[in-house]
Tab-separated table of C-alpha atoms and ligand atoms in Angstrom:
chain	number	residue	atom	x	y	z
A	87	MET	CA	-21.365	23.998	-14.932
A	88	SER	CA	-19.333	21.448	-13.486
A	89	GLN	CA	-19.901	19.904	-10.267
A	90	TRP	CA	-16.168	20.801	-9.695
A	91	GLN	CA	-15.588	24.085	-11.064
A	92	ARG	CA	-13.804	25.319	-8.242
A	93	SER	CA	-11.447	22.594	-7.971
A	94	LYS	CA	-11.297	23.267	-11.830
A	95	GLU	CA	-9.978	26.981	-11.360
A	96	LEU	CA	-7.482	25.688	-8.440
A	97	TYR	CA	-6.222	22.841	-10.476
A	98	GLU	CA	-5.222	25.675	-13.403
A	99	LEU	CA	-3.603	28.184	-10.714
A	100	ALA	CA	-1.917	25.639	-9.318
A	101	GLN	CA	-0.343	24.629	-12.778
A	102	GLU	CA	1.155	28.393	-12.484
A	103	THR	CA	3.668	27.353	-9.488
A	104	LEU	CA	3.455	23.714	-9.207
A	105	ALA	CA	4.678	21.343	-11.578
A	106	GLY	CA	1.559	19.666	-13.378
A	107	GLY	CA	-0.527	21.444	-10.242
A	108	VAL	CA	0.277	18.393	-7.719
A	109	SER	CA	3.102	17.037	-5.281
A	110	SER	CA	3.130	13.688	-6.177
A	111	ASN	CA	2.499	11.877	-9.581
A	112	VAL	CA	-0.256	9.802	-8.125
A	113	ARG	CA	-2.234	12.105	-8.179
A	114	LEU	CA	-2.250	13.714	-11.688
A	115	LEU	CA	-4.489	10.248	-12.442
A	116	GLY	CA	-7.377	11.826	-10.680
A	117	LYS	CA	-10.253	12.299	-12.857
A	118	PRO	CA	-11.820	14.065	-14.709
A	119	HIS	CA	-8.611	15.815	-13.213
A	120	PRO	CA	-6.988	16.494	-9.788
A	121	LEU	CA	-9.618	17.582	-6.739
A	122	PHE	CA	-8.958	20.072	-4.273
A	123	PHE	CA	-10.272	19.393	-0.860
A	124	GLU	CA	-11.228	21.154	2.161
A	125	ARG	CA	-12.074	18.897	4.993
A	126	ALA	CA	-12.281	15.024	5.668
A	127	GLU	CA	-14.073	13.881	9.052
A	128	GLY	CA	-14.504	9.875	9.611
A	129	ALA	CA	-15.124	8.122	6.379
A	130	MET	CA	-16.030	11.640	4.569
A	131	LEU	CA	-13.731	13.887	2.178
A	132	TYR	CA	-15.202	17.399	1.171
A	133	ASP	CA	-13.633	19.118	-1.383
A	134	VAL	CA	-13.732	23.063	-2.407
A	135	ASP	CA	-17.418	22.896	-4.383
A	136	GLY	CA	-19.183	21.379	-1.409
A	137	ASN	CA	-19.421	17.687	-2.545
A	138	GLY	CA	-18.849	14.990	0.208
A	139	TYR	CA	-17.861	11.691	-0.931
A	140	ILE	CA	-17.783	8.422	1.290
A	141	ASP	CA	-13.719	7.510	0.951
A	142	TYR	CA	-12.539	4.327	-0.126
A	143	VAL	CA	-9.365	6.079	-0.892
A	144	LEU	CA	-8.229	6.337	2.323
A	145	SER	CA	-5.443	8.736	1.515
A	146	GLN	CA	-4.016	5.855	-0.321
A	147	GLY	CA	-4.401	3.518	2.662
A	148	PRO	CA	-3.148	5.434	5.858
A	149	MET	CA	-6.171	6.476	6.845
A	150	ILE	CA	-7.765	2.790	8.572
A	151	LEU	CA	-9.327	5.039	11.382
A	152	GLY	CA	-11.009	7.423	9.591
A	153	HIS	CA	-10.158	11.147	8.934
A	154	SER	CA	-9.336	13.793	11.567
A	155	HIS	CA	-9.697	10.668	14.517
A	156	PRO	CA	-10.145	12.815	17.628
A	157	ALA	CA	-7.737	10.261	19.919
A	158	VAL	CA	-5.253	11.024	17.350
A	159	LEU	CA	-5.493	14.932	16.843
A	160	ASP	CA	-5.684	14.812	20.959
A	161	ALA	CA	-2.416	13.332	21.369
A	162	VAL	CA	-0.469	14.942	18.788
A	163	ASN	CA	-1.878	18.512	19.929
A	164	SER	CA	-0.652	18.060	23.586
A	165	ALA	CA	2.943	16.733	22.289
A	166	MET	CA	3.734	19.227	20.027
A	167	ARG	CA	3.132	21.701	21.959
A	168	LYS	CA	6.087	20.877	24.598
A	169	GLY	CA	8.331	20.275	21.427
A	170	GLN	CA	8.796	19.111	17.940
A	171	LEU	CA	12.312	18.386	16.762
A	172	TYR	CA	14.872	17.660	19.423
A	173	ALA	CA	17.920	16.368	17.088
A	174	GLY	CA	17.863	13.933	19.767
A	175	GLN	CA	16.050	11.031	21.824
A	176	HIS	CA	12.538	11.177	23.487
A	177	GLU	CA	10.379	8.737	25.480
A	178	LEU	CA	7.857	8.586	23.127
A	179	GLU	CA	10.089	6.658	20.581
A	180	ILE	CA	10.467	4.010	23.194
A	181	THR	CA	6.839	3.829	23.880
A	182	VAL	CA	6.385	3.264	20.248
A	183	ALA	CA	9.487	0.665	19.409
A	184	GLN	CA	7.839	-1.367	22.901
A	185	LYS	CA	4.488	-1.472	20.798
A	186	MET	CA	6.411	-2.666	17.647
A	187	VAL	CA	8.127	-5.510	18.999
A	188	GLU	CA	5.171	-6.306	21.069
A	189	ILE	CA	2.719	-7.060	18.309
A	190	VAL	CA	4.844	-7.723	14.548
A	191	PRO	CA	5.980	-11.093	14.985
A	192	SER	CA	9.497	-10.191	13.221
A	193	ALA	CA	10.069	-6.769	15.410
A	194	GLU	CA	12.886	-7.648	17.564
A	195	LEU	CA	14.532	-4.253	17.295
A	196	CYS	CA	12.792	-0.476	14.815
A	197	ARG	CA	13.777	2.078	13.219
A	198	PHE	CA	11.620	4.684	12.321
A	199	GLY	CA	11.464	7.093	9.191
A	200	LEU	CA	9.367	9.148	7.341
A	201	SER	CA	8.085	7.275	4.117
A	202	GLY	CA	7.678	3.947	3.079
A	203	SER	CA	10.216	4.543	0.155
A	204	GLU	CA	13.076	5.349	2.921
A	205	MET	CA	12.582	2.121	4.894
A	206	VAL	CA	12.725	0.152	1.589
A	207	GLN	CA	16.042	1.534	0.965
A	208	ALA	CA	16.996	0.832	4.359
A	209	ALA	CA	16.396	-2.830	4.054
A	210	MET	CA	17.930	-3.485	0.903
A	211	ARG	CA	21.197	-1.692	2.408
A	212	LEU	CA	21.098	-3.883	5.654
A	213	ALA	CA	20.276	-7.223	3.488
A	214	ARG	CA	23.309	-6.251	1.336
A	215	ALA	CA	25.457	-5.322	4.177
A	216	ALA	CA	24.460	-8.614	6.591
A	217	THR	CA	24.728	-11.002	2.949
A	218	GLY	CA	27.661	-9.690	1.162
A	219	ARG	CA	25.288	-10.116	-1.860
A	220	ASN	CA	24.144	-7.560	-4.182
A	221	LEU	CA	21.223	-9.568	-5.876
A	222	ILE	CA	17.803	-8.603	-4.845
A	223	LEU	CA	14.539	-10.750	-6.493
A	224	ARG	CA	11.525	-8.767	-6.443
A	225	PHE	CA	8.543	-9.349	-8.295
A	226	GLU	CA	6.658	-7.709	-11.165
A	227	GLY	CA	3.563	-5.248	-10.307
A	228	HIS	CA	5.214	-4.437	-6.661
A	229	TYR	CA	5.358	-0.992	-6.057
A	230	HIS	CA	8.135	-0.397	-3.641
A	231	GLY	CA	8.474	3.629	-3.989
A	232	TRP	CA	9.964	5.712	-6.597
A	233	PHE	CA	13.661	5.962	-5.925
A	234	ASP	CA	15.651	4.889	-8.723
A	235	ASN	CA	16.453	1.697	-7.499
A	236	VAL	CA	13.346	0.024	-7.186
A	237	LEU	CA	10.941	1.859	-9.758
A	238	ILE	CA	11.298	-1.465	-11.608
A	239	SER	CA	9.080	-3.492	-13.412
A	240	VAL	CA	6.031	-2.183	-11.250
A	241	ALA	CA	3.821	-1.484	-14.440
A	242	PRO	CA	5.807	-2.689	-17.612
A	243	PRO	CA	4.481	-2.289	-20.946
A	244	LEU	CA	3.719	-5.784	-21.747
A	245	ASP	CA	5.379	-5.656	-25.618
A	246	LYS	CA	8.511	-5.039	-23.687
A	247	ALA	CA	8.024	-7.071	-20.776
A	248	GLY	CA	9.872	-10.206	-21.747
A	249	PRO	CA	8.241	-13.831	-21.273
A	250	ARG	CA	6.740	-14.213	-18.227
A	251	GLU	CA	8.575	-16.999	-16.639
A	252	HIS	CA	11.542	-14.446	-17.006
A	253	PRO	CA	10.720	-11.212	-17.093
A	254	ASN	CA	12.849	-8.195	-18.473
A	255	VAL	CA	13.867	-5.788	-15.712
A	256	LEU	CA	12.255	-2.722	-16.714
A	257	PRO	CA	13.061	0.867	-15.431
A	258	GLY	CA	9.807	2.970	-14.294
A	259	THR	CA	11.168	6.490	-15.768
A	260	VAL	CA	13.107	7.915	-17.768
A	261	GLY	CA	15.864	9.628	-15.956
A	262	GLN	CA	16.487	6.587	-14.186
A	263	THR	CA	20.171	5.135	-13.188
A	264	LEU	CA	20.045	2.615	-15.632
A	265	SER	CA	23.179	0.447	-13.472
A	266	SER	CA	20.849	-0.606	-10.712
A	267	LEU	CA	18.745	-2.468	-12.840
A	268	GLU	CA	21.258	-5.106	-12.906
A	269	ASP	CA	20.937	-5.799	-9.172
A	270	PHE	CA	17.757	-7.237	-9.735
A	271	VAL	CA	15.854	-10.283	-10.905
A	272	VAL	CA	12.122	-9.880	-11.702
A	273	LEU	CA	10.008	-12.895	-11.440
A	274	PRO	CA	6.196	-13.309	-11.400
A	275	PHE	CA	4.088	-12.964	-8.262
A	276	ASN	CA	2.683	-16.433	-6.541
A	277	ASP	CA	4.719	-18.832	-8.591
A	278	LEU	CA	7.025	-20.675	-6.106
A	279	ALA	CA	8.479	-23.122	-8.402
A	280	LEU	CA	9.765	-20.310	-10.603
A	281	VAL	CA	11.543	-18.884	-7.749
A	282	GLU	CA	12.999	-22.491	-6.514
A	283	ASP	CA	14.428	-22.755	-9.838
A	284	LEU	CA	16.081	-19.536	-9.793
A	285	PHE	CA	17.696	-20.360	-6.089
A	286	ALA	CA	18.850	-23.386	-7.552
A	287	ARG	CA	20.631	-21.640	-10.435
A	288	GLN	CA	21.714	-18.721	-8.147
A	289	GLY	CA	20.764	-18.603	-4.131
A	290	GLU	CA	24.128	-18.492	-3.373
A	291	SER	CA	24.207	-14.854	-4.992
A	292	ILE	CA	20.860	-13.479	-3.717
A	293	ALA	CA	20.922	-11.188	-0.581
A	294	CYS	CA	17.402	-10.403	-0.400
A	295	ILE	CA	13.691	-11.482	-1.420
A	296	MET	CA	11.819	-8.609	-1.546
A	297	LEU	CA	7.616	-7.921	-2.080
A	298	GLU	CA	4.698	-7.355	-0.665
A	299	PRO	CA	3.198	-9.773	1.071
A	300	MET	CA	0.051	-9.421	-0.403
A	301	MET	CA	0.338	-7.429	-3.770
A	302	CYS	CA	-1.719	-4.516	-3.141
A	303	ASN	CA	-0.499	-2.043	-5.895
A	304	THR	CA	-1.598	-4.633	-8.658
A	305	GLY	CA	-5.004	-5.582	-7.783
A	306	ALA	CA	-5.063	-6.954	-4.112
A	307	ILE	CA	-3.809	-10.145	-4.804
A	308	PRO	CA	-3.122	-12.187	-1.806
A	309	PRO	CA	-0.062	-14.973	-1.758
A	310	GLU	CA	-1.129	-18.305	-2.518
A	311	PRO	CA	-1.710	-20.967	0.481
A	312	GLY	CA	2.562	-22.142	0.315
A	313	PHE	CA	3.664	-19.202	-1.273
A	314	LEU	CA	5.389	-17.365	1.758
A	315	GLN	CA	5.875	-20.147	3.505
A	316	GLY	CA	8.060	-21.531	0.544
A	317	LEU	CA	9.897	-17.943	-0.046
A	318	ARG	CA	10.670	-18.586	3.875
A	319	ARG	CA	12.485	-21.927	3.259
A	320	LEU	CA	14.417	-20.995	0.393
A	321	CYS	CA	15.735	-18.185	2.457
A	322	ASP	CA	16.207	-19.849	5.422
A	323	GLN	CA	18.099	-22.548	3.184
A	324	TYR	CA	20.138	-20.087	1.150
A	325	GLY	CA	21.097	-17.510	3.909
A	326	THR	CA	18.752	-14.560	1.986
A	327	ILE	CA	16.937	-12.194	3.932
A	328	LEU	CA	13.336	-12.235	3.259
A	329	PHE	CA	12.081	-8.919	3.431
A	330	PHE	CA	8.299	-8.105	3.657
A	331	ASP	CA	7.298	-4.305	2.461
A	332	GLU	CA	4.296	-3.887	4.886
A	333	THR	CA	4.081	-0.164	4.083
A	334	ILE	CA	0.175	-0.965	2.801
A	335	THR	CA	-0.303	-4.220	4.673
A	336	GLY	CA	0.912	-3.197	8.190
A	337	PHE	CA	-1.563	-2.547	10.485
A	338	ARG	CA	-4.457	-2.773	7.915
A	339	LEU	CA	-4.356	-7.251	7.568
A	340	SER	CA	-4.233	-7.279	11.210
A	341	LEU	CA	-2.485	-5.371	14.277
A	342	ALA	CA	0.520	-7.791	13.706
A	343	GLY	CA	0.600	-6.869	9.490
A	344	ALA	CA	0.288	-10.066	6.911
A	345	GLN	CA	3.168	-11.530	8.769
A	346	GLY	CA	0.394	-12.157	11.608
A	347	TYR	CA	-2.479	-12.599	9.226
A	348	PHE	CA	-0.284	-15.071	7.015
A	349	GLY	CA	1.370	-16.920	9.611
A	350	VAL	CA	5.232	-15.862	7.882
A	351	THR	CA	7.710	-14.269	9.945
A	352	PRO	CA	10.292	-12.185	7.650
A	353	ASP	CA	13.652	-11.092	8.844
A	354	LEU	CA	12.855	-7.736	7.724
A	355	SER	CA	9.912	-5.697	7.492
A	356	SER	CA	8.573	-1.864	6.491
A	357	PHE	CA	5.650	-0.307	8.328
A	358	ALA	CA	4.494	3.251	6.988
A	359	LYS	CA	0.833	4.042	5.924
A	360	ALA	CA	-1.453	2.972	8.489
A	361	MET	CA	0.673	3.360	11.284
A	362	ALA	CA	0.488	6.804	12.612
A	363	GLY	CA	-3.544	7.988	11.552
A	364	GLY	CA	-2.301	10.123	8.646
A	365	PHE	CA	0.577	11.710	9.755
A	366	ALA	CA	3.804	11.085	8.635
A	367	ASN	CA	5.878	7.912	10.152
A	368	ALA	CA	7.321	4.711	9.094
A	369	ALA	CA	9.444	1.963	10.449
A	370	LEU	CA	12.216	-0.762	9.417
A	371	VAL	CA	11.778	-3.778	11.623
A	372	GLY	CA	13.596	-7.026	12.177
A	373	LYS	CA	15.964	-9.533	13.804
A	374	ARG	CA	18.283	-8.077	16.436
A	375	GLU	CA	21.211	-9.411	14.773
A	376	LEU	CA	20.704	-7.481	11.599
A	377	MET	CA	18.799	-4.418	12.562
A	378	ILE	CA	22.279	-3.848	15.173
A	379	ARG	CA	24.081	-3.308	12.315
A	380	PHE	CA	22.397	0.146	12.368
A	381	ALA	CA	24.643	0.884	15.297
A	382	GLN	CA	27.919	-0.769	14.027
A	383	ASP	CA	28.582	-0.516	10.636
A	384	VAL	CA	25.157	0.479	8.149
A	385	ASN	CA	24.445	3.983	7.810
A	386	HIS	CA	20.727	4.854	8.304
A	387	SER	CA	19.555	8.760	9.282
A	388	GLY	CA	16.878	11.196	8.747
A	389	THR	CA	16.113	14.666	9.966
A	390	PHE	CA	12.847	14.069	10.978
A	391	ASN	CA	13.212	10.930	11.927
A	392	SER	CA	11.046	9.889	15.247
A	393	ASN	CA	10.141	13.668	15.525
A	394	VAL	CA	7.187	14.255	18.156
A	395	ILE	CA	4.136	14.993	15.986
A	396	SER	CA	4.693	11.313	14.282
A	397	MET	CA	5.552	9.287	17.453
A	398	ALA	CA	2.922	11.072	19.325
A	399	ALA	CA	0.532	10.384	15.949
A	400	SER	CA	1.700	6.290	16.170
A	401	ALA	CA	1.176	6.053	20.009
A	402	ALA	CA	-2.438	7.212	19.885
A	403	ALA	CA	-3.207	4.990	16.475
A	404	ILE	CA	-2.078	1.998	17.664
A	405	ALA	CA	-3.455	2.202	21.042
A	406	GLU	CA	-6.875	2.794	18.603
A	407	LEU	CA	-6.525	-0.295	16.772
A	408	GLU	CA	-5.788	-2.400	19.895
A	409	ARG	CA	-8.756	-1.640	21.416
A	410	ASP	CA	-11.238	-3.706	22.911
A	411	ASN	CA	-9.161	-7.006	21.384
A	412	GLY	CA	-9.132	-6.039	17.581
A	413	ALA	CA	-12.695	-3.942	17.173
A	414	VAL	CA	-11.431	-2.051	14.560
A	415	TYR	CA	-10.414	-5.185	12.687
A	416	ARG	CA	-13.940	-6.846	13.716
A	417	HIS	CA	-15.224	-3.598	12.476
A	418	ILE	CA	-13.911	-3.813	9.211
A	419	ASN	CA	-14.125	-7.171	8.418
A	420	LYS	CA	-18.085	-6.877	8.814
A	421	LEU	CA	-18.406	-3.655	6.514
A	422	GLY	CA	-15.835	-4.938	4.092
A	423	THR	CA	-17.203	-7.945	3.419
A	424	GLN	CA	-20.664	-6.291	3.117
A	425	LEU	CA	-19.261	-4.307	0.586
A	426	MET	CA	-17.612	-6.973	-1.208
A	427	THR	CA	-20.472	-9.200	-1.165
A	428	GLY	CA	-22.799	-6.536	-2.062
A	429	LEU	CA	-20.752	-5.457	-5.100
A	430	ALA	CA	-20.185	-9.183	-6.439
A	431	ASP	CA	-24.245	-9.608	-5.952
A	432	LEU	CA	-24.694	-6.576	-7.827
A	433	GLY	CA	-22.375	-7.821	-10.728
A	434	ARG	CA	-24.362	-10.809	-10.851
A	435	ARG	CA	-27.962	-9.373	-10.603
A	436	LEU	CA	-26.899	-6.797	-13.563
A	437	GLN	CA	-25.158	-9.699	-15.532
A	438	ILE	CA	-21.829	-8.027	-15.712
A	439	PRO	CA	-18.346	-9.262	-15.306
A	440	LEU	CA	-17.742	-7.249	-11.926
A	441	HIS	CA	-15.063	-9.215	-10.292
A	442	VAL	CA	-13.851	-8.757	-6.452
A	443	GLN	CA	-11.424	-10.369	-5.011
A	444	GLY	CA	-9.260	-9.760	-1.813
A	445	LEU	CA	-9.621	-9.092	1.605
A	446	PRO	CA	-12.041	-7.192	3.472
A	447	CYS	CA	-9.890	-4.863	4.641
A	448	SER	CA	-8.528	-3.998	0.979
A	449	PHE	CA	-9.869	-5.381	-1.816
A	450	HIS	CA	-9.850	-5.042	-5.502
A	451	VAL	CA	-12.872	-4.306	-8.073
A	452	SER	CA	-12.137	-5.161	-11.823
A	453	PHE	CA	-14.246	-5.773	-15.082
A	454	THR	CA	-13.036	-9.045	-16.413
A	455	GLU	CA	-14.672	-12.152	-18.033
A	456	GLU	CA	-11.516	-14.292	-16.717
A	457	PRO	CA	-11.134	-14.002	-12.469
A	458	PRO	CA	-9.460	-14.508	-10.611
A	459	LEU	CA	-6.508	-12.624	-11.241
A	460	ARG	CA	-2.992	-14.003	-9.866
A	461	ASP	CA	-0.154	-11.981	-10.688
A	462	TYR	CA	0.947	-8.752	-12.900
A	463	ARG	CA	-0.025	-9.987	-16.118
A	464	ASP	CA	-3.225	-11.282	-15.566
A	465	TRP	CA	-4.175	-7.686	-14.494
A	466	ALA	CA	-2.400	-5.967	-17.015
A	467	THR	CA	-4.288	-8.751	-19.731
A	468	LYS	CA	-7.383	-9.705	-18.721
A	469	ALA	CA	-8.889	-6.493	-16.353
A	470	ASP	CA	-10.964	-3.837	-18.392
A	471	LYS	CA	-8.913	-0.633	-17.179
A	472	ALA	CA	-11.203	2.039	-19.121
A	473	ARG	CA	-14.297	0.802	-18.118
A	474	TYR	CA	-13.039	0.859	-14.210
A	475	ASN	CA	-12.010	3.814	-15.298
A	476	ASP	CA	-15.294	5.111	-16.226
A	477	PHE	CA	-16.940	3.393	-13.494
A	478	SER	CA	-14.784	5.543	-10.611
A	479	THR	CA	-15.596	8.551	-12.531
A	480	ALA	CA	-19.215	7.937	-12.311
A	481	MET	CA	-19.069	7.014	-8.757
A	482	LEU	CA	-17.358	10.442	-7.636
A	483	GLU	CA	-20.096	11.920	-9.497
A	484	ASN	CA	-22.412	10.062	-7.268
A	485	GLY	CA	-20.185	10.867	-3.974
A	486	VAL	CA	-18.045	7.874	-3.310
A	487	ARG	CA	-14.181	8.520	-4.165
A	488	LEU	CA	-12.443	5.193	-5.701
A	489	ILE	CA	-8.700	4.706	-6.348
A	490	GLY	CA	-8.502	4.488	-10.223
A	491	ARG	CA	-6.339	1.230	-10.281
A	492	GLY	CA	-9.071	-0.536	-8.097
A	493	ILE	CA	-7.960	-1.188	-4.865
A	494	TRP	CA	-10.902	-0.131	-2.397
A	495	TYR	CA	-9.979	0.107	1.589
A	496	VAL	CA	-12.513	0.049	4.252
A	497	SER	CA	-11.855	2.209	7.638
A	498	ALA	CA	-12.865	2.231	11.069
A	499	ALA	CA	-15.074	4.875	10.807
A	500	HIS	CA	-17.047	3.345	8.013
A	501	THR	CA	-21.171	2.965	8.561
A	502	GLU	CA	-23.612	0.469	7.457
A	503	ALA	CA	-25.808	3.293	6.183
A	504	GLN	CA	-22.557	4.524	3.862
A	505	ILE	CA	-22.365	0.949	2.687
A	506	ALA	CA	-25.748	0.561	1.543
A	507	GLN	CA	-25.025	4.005	-0.095
A	508	THR	CA	-21.780	2.820	-1.850
A	509	LEU	CA	-24.163	-0.373	-3.255
A	510	GLU	CA	-26.506	2.455	-4.824
A	511	ALA	CA	-24.167	4.613	-5.906
A	512	ALA	CA	-22.834	1.375	-7.753
A	513	GLU	CA	-25.755	0.291	-9.210
A	514	LYS	CA	-26.346	3.683	-10.611
A	515	SER	CA	-22.832	3.600	-11.942
A	516	LEU	CA	-22.808	0.666	-13.289
A	517	ALA	CA	-25.889	1.453	-15.602
A	518	LYS	CA	-24.074	4.496	-16.625
A	519	VAL	CA	-20.914	2.438	-17.582
A	520	TYR	CA	-22.984	-0.028	-19.415
A	521	ALA	CA	-25.636	2.260	-20.628
B	742	LIG	C1	4.205	-1.519	-0.710
B	742	LIG	C2	4.754	0.068	-0.799
B	742	LIG	N1	5.941	0.004	-0.926
B	742	LIG	C3	6.755	1.372	-0.685
B	742	LIG	C4	5.701	2.548	-0.816
B	742	LIG	C5	5.956	3.848	-0.942
B	742	LIG	O1	5.674	4.866	0.470
B	742	LIG	P1	5.661	6.218	0.361
B	742	LIG	O2	4.879	6.351	-0.480
B	742	LIG	O3	5.113	6.068	1.922
B	742	LIG	O4	7.257	6.573	0.185
B	742	LIG	C6	4.012	2.516	-0.636
B	742	LIG	C7	3.394	3.328	-1.542
B	742	LIG	O5	2.621	3.471	-2.271
B	742	LIG	C8	3.805	1.115	-1.071
B	742	LIG	O6	2.947	0.992	-1.357
């Protein structure tokens, strides 16, 4: 009998009433089929068959403190008993906004929402309003949510993607309004010369450069030295808005996000996943002169924005992330480094082309003969995806849960013993995959 028998039965039952048995398409990718979980604590997840997993998915990023963090749960519990949603203001909003302004370099004013996707929409609207321009530059392989006007050239098939220097602007799903594709220019990540060339021709009509400051949705590819600085310089020169989508990198690369880590301050930035200890919360922050437009002529709304649970969760989560002058980040750095080094050593010892790149808090593992991976096309052409797929399934059998596209997230709750256990599981899994 399969070790996931109960999950399999529930998945079959789910398909009778849930489209595809899931509520987010990303979960369709679960191997051997989407699993059902019943409990999570610290760095561990437990499924309905009684299997425990050391978790490096961390809910696709949010659980930076680990699952079921007591301080976050207590804060939510006590705050929500007094009220949940007022269609009006409450003080915790100010508490979290003050904190963001204090710690995030680009934050002079904030607005809250519930998801990364929404905040990206708000950022694009604001950038267009502020510049009176329409065109947005984005980068191949970067993900900015599932909405029509951003699900563009995220994982384009190479036979349709066009030349690397001038990629085609491609939709990500059927049913998308194709007219919004005209509002975008797509370039490869990490190639400043191509951006400079574009700006020399069209800079005056570009409203915004939008990017993941470290590309985490394809590989875990940090910006090359000078790349973010170059974008900043071009934006200043041409009056274009620089928007960092820090949905993943916010509160993960550092308390001050990727902008703090790499030392480049955008005009606008969005935060979501790691800002609320596993509860739904998101923020758009930025320069006062831009953000104030939300109080003047640019609409941003939402029934559930800044609800009590989200705000209480964020206030508590950020307090934990700040504790002891960044103890969480030191821990994640140390354990993430052990894991990266351990995996790379395994690859060398077993003579397997296992490549590890990125940062200790979010790194990428691939099987490739041609490291490093620098942009989407490198990942698409050089990394052996089928092999990684088999590896992540073998890891699951051995009690470790990984994201199928190769990124690993480390949390404050992981322990050295779990890192050692993970490396043992990796050795077994590699032996199976390369048998
Ligand atoms: C960089 C980035 N932007 C936007 C989003 C969309 O966020 P959400 O899933 O909260 O709508 C994601 C989600 O993974 C993301 O990684």
